[in-house]
Amino acid sequence: MTILRSRRSTARRAAVGLAAAGLAAAGLAACSSSSSSSAAAGGTAAASGSSLVVADLAPFSGPDAALGPTYLVSCDGATQAINNAGGVLGHKLTCKGVDTRGDPADAVPATRQMFATTPNLALVIGCTSDEAASVVPVINADKMVAFCMTGQSEFDSTHFQYFYRLVPPDLAESYAMVAIAQQLGYKRIALAFGNDIGSQTFIQPAIASISKAGLTLAANETLDLNASTFRTEADKIVAAHPDVIFTEALGPTDATFLSEVKQLNGGKMIPVIGTSADISPDWYKSVAAAIGASTVASSFHADNLVTETSGPSYTPFYNAIMSEKGKVGSTGNFATYLTAPGAVHLYDGINLAALAMIEAKSTSPSVYAPYIIKIGDGTAGAVVVHSFAEGVTALNQGKAIRYEGPGGPTSFDSYHDSPGIFQIDTYSSSGAVQVTGNITAAQLRAVS
């Protein structure tokens, strides 16, 4: 696994503004245009017997540095399972980490360098909310399939031919957090989100949803992910006497912030509702060390996408992920990856892409891309398969297939979005993830 790094630019704010402003226009133009590398990247199949590369384009450094390794766990596990089942059209798959630093200004040159220096690139995964608005137009112009982990709402209504998403927009997660607060009887809500792009996208939808639900916004504090203390913000939140704190602040930020909240609140933790990004070995390990494992177990809830925890889809997924234990990722409770959205849904995305290559009889993204939705959503008479191995066997028998992985069945819309439904997760005192309830579509509509 190679991690490609680029020099940090001081033009981050300008890059963010340009990316947001140009997203819709890029979506229209990118489908019909391509860069100089598009023939190699998207238009030509890999040479016989060569390895195909799946690039994990995500933060490996900076405040959101835990995301890249989480995705590599999924990539390494999925590709190894695919290789064990014979590979794709005579090719083995391998994974490559590409570091965006979580910064749009660094992500674009890193993406361009990825295309320039990666022969046989067959798929991109990752592309988080930190950098997706700036890199997806570049990826699309190169006719490269990408399964992204961005929740940015811009992608709800802008069509990119090669963009696919198996996670809901961030605003849906904001609604889910409010629905959890309602279920738990909380009335006064405080917000404490990191100042990174991915975390900031939750705030306005959360504020609107809190108002619609008839709840009270008690405080709204932004946490600088580069700071070492958040005592001022914690003091304001404690003084506002909220019933619960909504938060997403990755890296060490939440651990420090929540520890200071507990200290300033007389040693008693204010309940916390987190986003699905907080279902992570790294998040649990740092926060449990800061406020105590028993405190996390008694005071923390998170929204998360519903994932399988048993059955024919879960078993191959479990085996694929757990085979990577000790090789990459966190030193925390490794089993947390079995419910981490990045691990679950990128595993599914890699399998969908690999099976699409088999059915298309091509490793060229411009050829196999249309088969992704066909295999994900299925066609009349399609047999359901639960792993790459099952799928390739059925395809070799001439059967039509519908892939249903641990993330559940897909239902892609015209923008290649297939958002799932939400569950409510907690942690045990040992760090194991526990599902304590579900959030219905009706509950989400009521607060959206």
Tab-separated table of C-alpha atoms in Angstrom:
chain	number	residue	atom	x	y	z
A	1	MET	CA	0.000	0.000	0.000
A	2	THR	CA	1.476	3.336	-1.055
A	3	ILE	CA	0.388	6.633	0.439
A	4	LEU	CA	0.715	9.536	-1.976
A	5	ARG	CA	1.187	12.901	-0.290
A	6	SER	CA	1.098	16.466	-1.605
A	7	ARG	CA	2.334	19.749	-0.125
A	8	ARG	CA	-0.190	21.663	1.990
A	9	SER	CA	-1.465	24.762	0.219
A	10	THR	CA	-2.429	28.006	1.901
A	11	ALA	CA	-5.309	28.424	-0.545
A	12	ARG	CA	-7.723	26.074	1.263
A	13	ARG	CA	-10.564	28.573	1.673
A	14	ALA	CA	-10.349	29.719	-1.929
A	15	ALA	CA	-10.321	26.113	-3.144
A	16	VAL	CA	-13.387	25.263	-1.117
A	17	GLY	CA	-15.303	28.229	-2.516
A	18	LEU	CA	-14.340	27.454	-6.081
A	19	ALA	CA	-15.196	23.776	-5.677
A	20	ALA	CA	-18.647	24.519	-4.283
A	21	ALA	CA	-19.417	27.153	-6.888
A	22	GLY	CA	-18.276	25.029	-9.803
A	23	LEU	CA	-19.766	21.691	-8.788
A	24	ALA	CA	-23.001	21.887	-10.780
A	25	ALA	CA	-21.281	23.173	-13.903
A	26	ALA	CA	-18.578	20.518	-13.606
A	27	GLY	CA	-21.215	17.818	-13.332
A	28	LEU	CA	-22.669	18.816	-16.683
A	29	ALA	CA	-19.360	19.249	-18.440
A	30	ALA	CA	-17.389	16.357	-17.019
A	31	CYS	CA	-19.571	13.663	-18.544
A	32	SER	CA	-18.559	14.700	-22.051
A	33	SER	CA	-14.997	15.904	-21.457
A	34	SER	CA	-11.847	14.222	-20.264
A	35	SER	CA	-8.302	15.058	-19.267
A	36	SER	CA	-5.229	13.864	-21.103
A	37	SER	CA	-5.058	10.761	-18.915
A	38	SER	CA	-8.632	9.650	-19.514
A	39	ALA	CA	-7.743	7.176	-22.241
A	40	ALA	CA	-5.355	5.350	-19.909
A	41	ALA	CA	-7.502	5.700	-16.836
A	42	GLY	CA	-11.028	5.166	-18.094
A	43	GLY	CA	-10.960	4.109	-21.697
A	44	THR	CA	-8.449	1.237	-21.921
A	45	ALA	CA	-8.638	-2.126	-20.191
A	46	ALA	CA	-5.640	-3.330	-18.198
A	47	ALA	CA	-3.040	-5.541	-19.864
A	48	SER	CA	-3.640	-9.271	-19.482
A	49	GLY	CA	-2.379	-10.677	-16.195
A	50	SER	CA	-1.558	-7.297	-14.657
A	51	SER	CA	-2.796	-6.187	-11.247
A	52	LEU	CA	-5.740	-3.814	-11.031
A	53	VAL	CA	-5.435	-0.951	-8.546
A	54	VAL	CA	-8.181	0.272	-6.217
A	55	ALA	CA	-7.175	3.713	-4.963
A	56	ASP	CA	-8.280	4.796	-1.484
A	57	LEU	CA	-8.473	8.581	-1.971
A	58	ALA	CA	-8.979	9.929	1.546
A	59	PRO	CA	-7.260	11.667	4.489
A	60	PHE	CA	-4.295	9.751	5.880
A	61	SER	CA	-2.938	12.813	7.662
A	62	GLY	CA	-4.494	15.893	9.245
A	63	PRO	CA	-7.420	15.951	11.701
A	64	ASP	CA	-9.425	13.331	9.784
A	65	ALA	CA	-6.458	10.978	9.354
A	66	ALA	CA	-8.365	7.987	10.767
A	67	LEU	CA	-10.625	7.813	7.690
A	68	GLY	CA	-8.019	6.622	5.179
A	69	PRO	CA	-6.902	3.590	7.200
A	70	THR	CA	-10.534	2.646	7.913
A	71	TYR	CA	-11.188	2.521	4.202
A	72	LEU	CA	-7.986	0.542	3.589
A	73	VAL	CA	-9.190	-2.134	5.993
A	74	SER	CA	-12.235	-2.553	3.774
A	75	CYS	CA	-10.248	-2.325	0.549
A	76	ASP	CA	-7.630	-4.868	1.588
A	77	GLY	CA	-10.246	-7.264	2.944
A	78	ALA	CA	-12.527	-7.018	-0.089
A	79	THR	CA	-9.768	-7.296	-2.685
A	80	GLN	CA	-8.155	-10.247	-0.919
A	81	ALA	CA	-11.505	-12.069	-0.912
A	82	ILE	CA	-11.902	-11.271	-4.622
A	83	ASN	CA	-8.383	-12.544	-5.333
A	84	ASN	CA	-9.079	-15.720	-3.363
A	85	ALA	CA	-12.116	-16.292	-5.597
A	86	GLY	CA	-10.018	-16.083	-8.747
A	87	GLY	CA	-9.718	-12.344	-9.279
A	88	VAL	CA	-11.312	-10.366	-12.094
A	89	LEU	CA	-10.891	-11.496	-15.696
A	90	GLY	CA	-7.408	-12.849	-15.046
A	91	HIS	CA	-6.337	-9.917	-12.854
A	92	LYS	CA	-5.585	-9.713	-9.149
A	93	LEU	CA	-6.625	-6.549	-7.262
A	94	THR	CA	-4.440	-4.430	-5.021
A	95	CYS	CA	-5.049	-1.300	-2.928
A	96	LYS	CA	-3.205	2.025	-2.883
A	97	GLY	CA	-3.655	4.822	-0.372
A	98	VAL	CA	-3.728	8.384	-1.705
A	99	ASP	CA	-3.549	11.076	0.966
A	100	THR	CA	-5.802	14.108	0.467
A	101	ARG	CA	-4.959	15.481	3.946
A	102	GLY	CA	-8.672	16.283	4.186
A	103	ASP	CA	-7.954	19.541	2.386
A	104	PRO	CA	-9.427	20.427	-1.050
A	105	ALA	CA	-6.343	22.428	-1.993
A	106	ASP	CA	-4.120	19.379	-1.430
A	107	ALA	CA	-6.627	16.852	-2.719
A	108	VAL	CA	-6.791	18.065	-6.327
A	109	PRO	CA	-3.039	17.782	-7.080
A	110	ALA	CA	-2.946	14.474	-5.182
A	111	THR	CA	-5.774	13.196	-7.385
A	112	ARG	CA	-4.098	14.345	-10.577
A	113	GLN	CA	-0.833	12.732	-9.477
A	114	MET	CA	-2.756	9.531	-8.690
A	115	PHE	CA	-3.933	9.344	-12.300
A	116	ALA	CA	-0.494	10.195	-13.661
A	117	THR	CA	1.396	7.603	-11.594
A	118	THR	CA	-1.011	4.663	-11.234
A	119	PRO	CA	-1.064	2.207	-14.133
A	120	ASN	CA	-4.130	-0.041	-14.297
A	121	LEU	CA	-6.204	2.117	-11.969
A	122	ALA	CA	-9.634	0.479	-12.045
A	123	LEU	CA	-11.610	2.053	-9.186
A	124	VAL	CA	-11.475	4.902	-6.660
A	125	ILE	CA	-12.988	4.658	-3.183
A	126	GLY	CA	-13.125	7.112	-0.298
A	127	CYS	CA	-13.398	10.760	-1.398
A	128	THR	CA	-14.896	12.134	1.824
A	129	SER	CA	-16.877	15.309	2.446
A	130	ASP	CA	-13.562	17.053	3.123
A	131	GLU	CA	-12.538	16.953	-0.532
A	132	ALA	CA	-15.284	15.381	-2.671
A	133	ALA	CA	-16.596	18.653	-4.128
A	134	SER	CA	-13.148	19.393	-5.553
A	135	VAL	CA	-12.023	15.914	-6.644
A	136	VAL	CA	-15.189	14.275	-8.017
A	137	PRO	CA	-15.198	16.521	-11.134
A	138	VAL	CA	-11.561	15.530	-11.733
A	139	ILE	CA	-12.305	11.825	-11.253
A	140	ASN	CA	-15.361	12.018	-13.481
A	141	ALA	CA	-13.454	13.798	-16.232
A	142	ASP	CA	-10.992	10.916	-16.228
A	143	LYS	CA	-13.881	8.470	-16.677
A	144	MET	CA	-13.041	6.695	-13.458
A	145	VAL	CA	-15.653	4.975	-11.296
A	146	ALA	CA	-15.679	6.264	-7.712
A	147	PHE	CA	-17.587	5.068	-4.646
A	148	CYS	CA	-17.428	8.092	-2.352
A	149	MET	CA	-18.106	8.492	1.361
A	150	THR	CA	-19.254	12.083	1.088
A	151	GLY	CA	-22.493	13.232	2.646
A	152	GLN	CA	-22.518	16.619	0.934
A	153	SER	CA	-25.980	17.495	-0.321
A	154	GLU	CA	-24.587	18.941	-3.584
A	155	PHE	CA	-24.397	15.385	-4.887
A	156	ASP	CA	-28.132	14.887	-4.339
A	157	SER	CA	-28.914	16.872	-7.481
A	158	THR	CA	-25.759	16.993	-9.612
A	159	HIS	CA	-25.188	14.115	-12.009
A	160	PHE	CA	-21.705	12.663	-12.398
A	161	GLN	CA	-21.630	9.675	-14.716
A	162	TYR	CA	-18.970	7.783	-12.759
A	163	PHE	CA	-19.911	8.798	-9.195
A	164	TYR	CA	-21.691	6.330	-6.874
A	165	ARG	CA	-22.719	6.721	-3.247
A	166	LEU	CA	-24.042	4.136	-0.804
A	167	VAL	CA	-24.380	6.524	2.149
A	168	PRO	CA	-27.028	9.205	2.778
A	169	PRO	CA	-26.418	12.952	2.636
A	170	ASP	CA	-25.288	14.581	5.864
A	171	LEU	CA	-28.614	16.344	6.266
A	172	ALA	CA	-30.273	12.935	6.647
A	173	GLU	CA	-27.828	12.119	9.464
A	174	SER	CA	-28.700	15.439	11.096
A	175	TYR	CA	-32.383	14.468	10.974
A	176	ALA	CA	-31.517	11.056	12.410
A	177	MET	CA	-29.730	12.665	15.366
A	178	VAL	CA	-32.804	14.779	16.099
A	179	ALA	CA	-35.015	11.688	15.852
A	180	ILE	CA	-32.786	9.918	18.385
A	181	ALA	CA	-33.032	12.919	20.720
A	182	GLN	CA	-36.813	12.767	20.456
A	183	GLN	CA	-36.857	9.052	21.239
A	184	LEU	CA	-34.720	9.649	24.319
A	185	GLY	CA	-36.841	12.565	25.509
A	186	TYR	CA	-34.199	15.286	25.151
A	187	LYS	CA	-35.529	18.845	24.677
A	188	ARG	CA	-32.495	21.154	24.781
A	189	ILE	CA	-29.804	20.484	22.188
A	190	ALA	CA	-26.226	21.766	22.029
A	191	LEU	CA	-24.126	21.434	18.865
A	192	ALA	CA	-20.357	20.926	18.944
A	193	PHE	CA	-18.936	20.124	15.508
A	194	GLY	CA	-15.414	20.316	14.146
A	195	ASN	CA	-14.403	23.107	11.796
A	196	ASP	CA	-13.599	20.712	8.946
A	197	ILE	CA	-15.845	20.718	5.869
A	198	GLY	CA	-17.269	17.274	6.517
A	199	SER	CA	-18.425	18.108	10.045
A	200	GLN	CA	-19.709	21.589	9.284
A	201	THR	CA	-22.246	20.266	6.773
A	202	PHE	CA	-24.305	18.813	9.639
A	203	ILE	CA	-24.965	22.105	11.403
A	204	GLN	CA	-27.569	23.963	9.336
A	205	PRO	CA	-29.730	20.876	8.698
A	206	ALA	CA	-29.551	20.080	12.417
A	207	ILE	CA	-30.640	23.594	13.393
A	208	ALA	CA	-33.586	23.481	10.976
A	209	SER	CA	-34.574	20.004	12.162
A	210	ILE	CA	-34.353	20.967	15.852
A	211	SER	CA	-36.732	23.848	15.177
A	212	LYS	CA	-39.179	21.720	13.198
A	213	ALA	CA	-39.221	19.103	15.955
A	214	GLY	CA	-40.152	21.757	18.514
A	215	LEU	CA	-36.888	21.349	20.419
A	216	THR	CA	-34.573	24.115	21.646
A	217	LEU	CA	-31.105	24.931	20.334
A	218	ALA	CA	-29.277	25.662	23.586
A	219	ALA	CA	-25.785	26.277	22.169
A	220	ASN	CA	-23.796	25.997	18.950
A	221	GLU	CA	-20.001	25.841	19.232
A	222	THR	CA	-17.428	25.139	16.517
A	223	LEU	CA	-14.343	23.171	17.563
A	224	ASP	CA	-11.012	24.024	15.922
A	225	LEU	CA	-9.476	20.632	15.132
A	226	ASN	CA	-5.984	22.104	15.449
A	227	ALA	CA	-6.559	23.368	19.001
A	228	SER	CA	-5.316	21.523	22.090
A	229	THR	CA	-8.054	22.671	24.462
A	230	PHE	CA	-11.753	23.504	24.141
A	231	ARG	CA	-12.391	24.822	27.606
A	232	THR	CA	-14.071	28.009	26.367
A	233	GLU	CA	-16.482	26.102	24.137
A	234	ALA	CA	-17.106	23.470	26.801
A	235	ASP	CA	-17.814	26.143	29.401
A	236	LYS	CA	-20.398	27.833	27.148
A	237	ILE	CA	-22.145	24.538	26.494
A	238	VAL	CA	-22.215	23.523	30.152
A	239	ALA	CA	-23.578	26.968	31.067
A	240	ALA	CA	-26.401	26.509	28.528
A	241	HIS	CA	-27.654	23.409	30.419
A	242	PRO	CA	-28.426	21.217	27.392
A	243	ASP	CA	-30.017	17.805	27.743
A	244	VAL	CA	-27.721	16.404	25.054
A	245	ILE	CA	-24.765	17.371	22.854
A	246	PHE	CA	-24.697	16.559	19.129
A	247	THR	CA	-21.111	16.181	17.943
A	248	GLU	CA	-18.692	15.125	15.235
A	249	ALA	CA	-15.116	16.245	15.753
A	250	LEU	CA	-12.567	13.715	14.604
A	251	GLY	CA	-8.990	13.093	15.626
A	252	PRO	CA	-8.328	13.816	19.322
A	253	THR	CA	-10.790	16.724	19.407
A	254	ASP	CA	-13.913	14.991	20.749
A	255	ALA	CA	-11.890	13.215	23.426
A	256	THR	CA	-10.430	16.476	24.730
A	257	PHE	CA	-13.675	18.419	24.384
A	258	LEU	CA	-15.877	15.829	26.097
A	259	SER	CA	-13.344	15.416	28.895
A	260	GLU	CA	-13.498	19.159	29.539
A	261	VAL	CA	-17.306	19.105	29.425
A	262	LYS	CA	-17.318	16.388	32.074
A	263	GLN	CA	-14.861	18.285	34.267
A	264	LEU	CA	-16.768	21.563	34.025
A	265	ASN	CA	-20.063	19.787	34.696
A	266	GLY	CA	-18.964	18.614	38.108
A	267	GLY	CA	-17.687	15.258	36.906
A	268	LYS	CA	-21.016	14.283	35.321
A	269	MET	CA	-21.179	13.688	31.575
A	270	ILE	CA	-23.866	15.424	29.521
A	271	PRO	CA	-25.380	12.815	27.164
A	272	VAL	CA	-23.937	12.757	23.657
A	273	ILE	CA	-25.367	11.854	20.244
A	274	GLY	CA	-22.734	11.388	17.545
A	275	THR	CA	-22.718	10.825	13.808
A	276	SER	CA	-21.895	7.518	12.169
A	277	ALA	CA	-18.250	8.659	11.915
A	278	ASP	CA	-18.049	8.147	15.690
A	279	ILE	CA	-18.572	4.416	15.186
A	280	SER	CA	-14.859	3.830	14.841
A	281	PRO	CA	-12.185	2.038	16.888
A	282	ASP	CA	-10.089	5.204	16.985
A	283	TRP	CA	-12.949	7.406	18.201
A	284	TYR	CA	-13.969	4.969	20.909
A	285	LYS	CA	-10.432	4.359	22.107
A	286	SER	CA	-9.587	8.050	22.501
A	287	VAL	CA	-12.930	9.100	24.031
A	288	ALA	CA	-13.104	6.128	26.419
A	289	ALA	CA	-9.600	6.958	27.630
A	290	ALA	CA	-10.639	10.572	28.198
A	291	ILE	CA	-13.999	10.179	29.967
A	292	GLY	CA	-14.062	6.504	30.924
A	293	ALA	CA	-15.423	3.432	29.155
A	294	SER	CA	-18.382	3.155	31.516
A	295	THR	CA	-19.283	6.797	30.843
A	296	VAL	CA	-19.257	6.219	27.084
A	297	ALA	CA	-21.435	3.147	27.565
A	298	SER	CA	-24.005	5.015	29.642
A	299	SER	CA	-24.128	8.393	27.908
A	300	PHE	CA	-23.412	7.936	24.180
A	301	HIS	CA	-25.651	7.158	21.190
A	302	ALA	CA	-24.977	7.498	17.463
A	303	ASP	CA	-26.933	7.245	14.269
A	304	ASN	CA	-25.570	4.666	11.869
A	305	LEU	CA	-26.686	3.030	8.664
A	306	VAL	CA	-28.387	-0.303	9.113
A	307	THR	CA	-25.935	-3.103	8.397
A	308	GLU	CA	-26.244	-6.867	8.490
A	309	THR	CA	-24.929	-8.527	11.656
A	310	SER	CA	-25.684	-12.126	10.656
A	311	GLY	CA	-26.675	-14.165	7.655
A	312	PRO	CA	-25.245	-14.952	4.225
A	313	SER	CA	-23.954	-11.430	3.506
A	314	TYR	CA	-22.393	-10.959	6.915
A	315	THR	CA	-20.284	-14.116	7.033
A	316	PRO	CA	-18.049	-13.359	4.010
A	317	PHE	CA	-17.832	-9.711	5.070
A	318	TYR	CA	-16.808	-10.712	8.597
A	319	ASN	CA	-14.143	-13.060	7.255
A	320	ALA	CA	-12.802	-10.421	4.851
A	321	ILE	CA	-12.535	-7.653	7.450
A	322	MET	CA	-11.212	-9.768	10.309
A	323	SER	CA	-8.524	-11.232	8.040
A	324	GLU	CA	-6.947	-7.759	8.123
A	325	LYS	CA	-6.680	-7.564	11.906
A	326	GLY	CA	-3.158	-6.552	12.862
A	327	LYS	CA	-2.241	-5.499	9.315
A	328	VAL	CA	-3.768	-2.030	8.987
A	329	GLY	CA	-5.963	0.344	10.927
A	330	SER	CA	-6.555	0.972	14.593
A	331	THR	CA	-5.119	-0.775	17.617
A	332	GLY	CA	-8.517	-0.362	19.273
A	333	ASN	CA	-11.391	-2.851	19.134
A	334	PHE	CA	-10.914	-4.074	15.570
A	335	ALA	CA	-14.401	-5.590	15.440
A	336	THR	CA	-15.813	-2.036	15.367
A	337	TYR	CA	-14.916	-2.004	11.668
A	338	LEU	CA	-17.729	-4.506	11.133
A	339	THR	CA	-20.229	-1.683	11.663
A	340	ALA	CA	-18.139	1.314	10.535
A	341	PRO	CA	-19.902	2.835	7.498
A	342	GLY	CA	-16.688	3.229	5.521
A	343	ALA	CA	-15.769	-0.414	5.965
A	344	VAL	CA	-19.255	-1.767	5.225
A	345	HIS	CA	-20.259	0.332	2.246
A	346	LEU	CA	-16.900	0.486	0.497
A	347	TYR	CA	-16.689	-3.313	0.764
A	348	ASP	CA	-20.028	-3.409	-1.051
A	349	GLY	CA	-18.860	-0.839	-3.596
A	350	ILE	CA	-15.715	-2.810	-4.429
A	351	ASN	CA	-17.739	-6.004	-4.875
A	352	LEU	CA	-20.279	-4.216	-7.079
A	353	ALA	CA	-17.515	-2.819	-9.279
A	354	ALA	CA	-15.692	-6.162	-9.528
A	355	LEU	CA	-18.868	-8.042	-10.454
A	356	ALA	CA	-19.720	-5.319	-12.984
A	357	MET	CA	-16.323	-5.908	-14.614
A	358	ILE	CA	-17.074	-9.618	-14.863
A	359	GLU	CA	-20.479	-9.060	-16.491
A	360	ALA	CA	-19.150	-6.337	-18.793
A	361	LYS	CA	-16.137	-8.523	-19.672
A	362	SER	CA	-13.985	-5.422	-19.278
A	363	THR	CA	-11.883	-3.738	-16.589
A	364	SER	CA	-12.287	-0.346	-18.261
A	365	PRO	CA	-14.466	1.908	-16.061
A	366	SER	CA	-16.129	3.508	-19.078
A	367	VAL	CA	-17.316	0.042	-20.110
A	368	TYR	CA	-18.208	-1.594	-16.801
A	369	ALA	CA	-19.791	1.430	-15.058
A	370	PRO	CA	-23.325	0.918	-16.462
A	371	TYR	CA	-23.394	-2.600	-15.043
A	372	ILE	CA	-23.021	-1.418	-11.428
A	373	ILE	CA	-26.663	-0.394	-11.067
A	374	LYS	CA	-27.836	-3.448	-13.024
A	375	ILE	CA	-26.069	-5.754	-10.564
A	376	GLY	CA	-26.911	-3.680	-7.495
A	377	ASP	CA	-30.616	-3.163	-8.164
A	378	GLY	CA	-31.087	-6.360	-10.125
A	379	THR	CA	-33.294	-7.168	-13.084
A	380	ALA	CA	-36.285	-9.449	-13.522
A	381	GLY	CA	-35.356	-13.022	-12.680
A	382	ALA	CA	-32.008	-12.112	-11.121
A	383	VAL	CA	-30.694	-14.401	-8.393
A	384	VAL	CA	-29.543	-12.762	-5.166
A	385	VAL	CA	-25.861	-13.228	-4.346
A	386	HIS	CA	-24.157	-12.195	-1.122
A	387	SER	CA	-20.462	-12.095	-2.018
A	388	PHE	CA	-18.129	-11.722	-4.969
A	389	ALA	CA	-17.496	-15.471	-4.962
A	390	GLU	CA	-21.224	-16.241	-5.178
A	391	GLY	CA	-21.699	-13.604	-7.831
A	392	VAL	CA	-18.912	-14.724	-10.141
A	393	THR	CA	-20.100	-18.334	-9.918
A	394	ALA	CA	-23.619	-17.314	-10.942
A	395	LEU	CA	-22.384	-15.078	-13.757
A	396	ASN	CA	-20.207	-17.881	-15.093
A	397	GLN	CA	-23.356	-20.027	-15.171
A	398	GLY	CA	-25.047	-17.423	-17.354
A	399	LYS	CA	-27.394	-16.160	-14.629
A	400	ALA	CA	-28.456	-12.554	-14.010
A	401	ILE	CA	-27.557	-11.482	-10.482
A	402	ARG	CA	-28.477	-8.984	-7.811
A	403	TYR	CA	-25.728	-8.343	-5.270
A	404	GLU	CA	-26.876	-7.804	-1.686
A	405	GLY	CA	-24.011	-7.235	0.736
A	406	PRO	CA	-23.745	-6.351	4.429
A	407	GLY	CA	-24.989	-2.830	3.687
A	408	GLY	CA	-28.289	-4.234	2.445
A	409	PRO	CA	-29.931	-4.031	-0.979
A	410	THR	CA	-29.309	-1.009	-3.176
A	411	SER	CA	-31.862	1.235	-4.825
A	412	PHE	CA	-29.973	3.748	-6.959
A	413	ASP	CA	-31.619	6.978	-8.069
A	414	SER	CA	-30.745	8.965	-11.185
A	415	TYR	CA	-27.813	10.585	-9.355
A	416	HIS	CA	-26.350	7.162	-8.447
A	417	ASP	CA	-27.289	7.571	-4.793
A	418	SER	CA	-28.521	4.579	-2.798
A	419	PRO	CA	-28.949	5.776	0.800
A	420	GLY	CA	-29.823	3.205	3.429
A	421	ILE	CA	-31.937	3.424	6.577
A	422	PHE	CA	-30.692	4.271	10.043
A	423	GLN	CA	-30.185	2.379	13.245
A	424	ILE	CA	-29.206	3.607	16.725
A	425	ASP	CA	-25.860	2.400	18.042
A	426	THR	CA	-24.236	2.481	21.456
A	427	TYR	CA	-20.980	1.108	22.857
A	428	SER	CA	-20.593	-1.480	25.579
A	429	SER	CA	-17.990	-0.838	28.266
A	430	SER	CA	-15.625	-3.081	26.281
A	431	GLY	CA	-16.060	-0.994	23.130
A	432	ALA	CA	-18.341	-3.390	21.281
A	433	VAL	CA	-20.987	-1.729	19.110
A	434	GLN	CA	-24.574	-2.493	20.126
A	435	VAL	CA	-27.701	-1.823	18.060
A	436	THR	CA	-30.396	-0.455	20.360
A	437	GLY	CA	-33.082	0.635	17.899
A	438	ASN	CA	-34.038	1.812	14.443
A	439	ILE	CA	-35.201	5.100	12.951
A	440	THR	CA	-38.115	4.769	10.584
A	441	ALA	CA	-38.609	6.731	7.392
A	442	ALA	CA	-41.675	8.331	8.988
A	443	GLN	CA	-39.612	9.572	11.928
A	444	LEU	CA	-37.070	11.125	9.566
A	445	ARG	CA	-39.775	12.821	7.487
A	446	ALA	CA	-41.299	14.293	10.638
A	447	VAL	CA	-38.135	16.238	11.451
A	448	SER	CA	-36.844	16.970	7.944
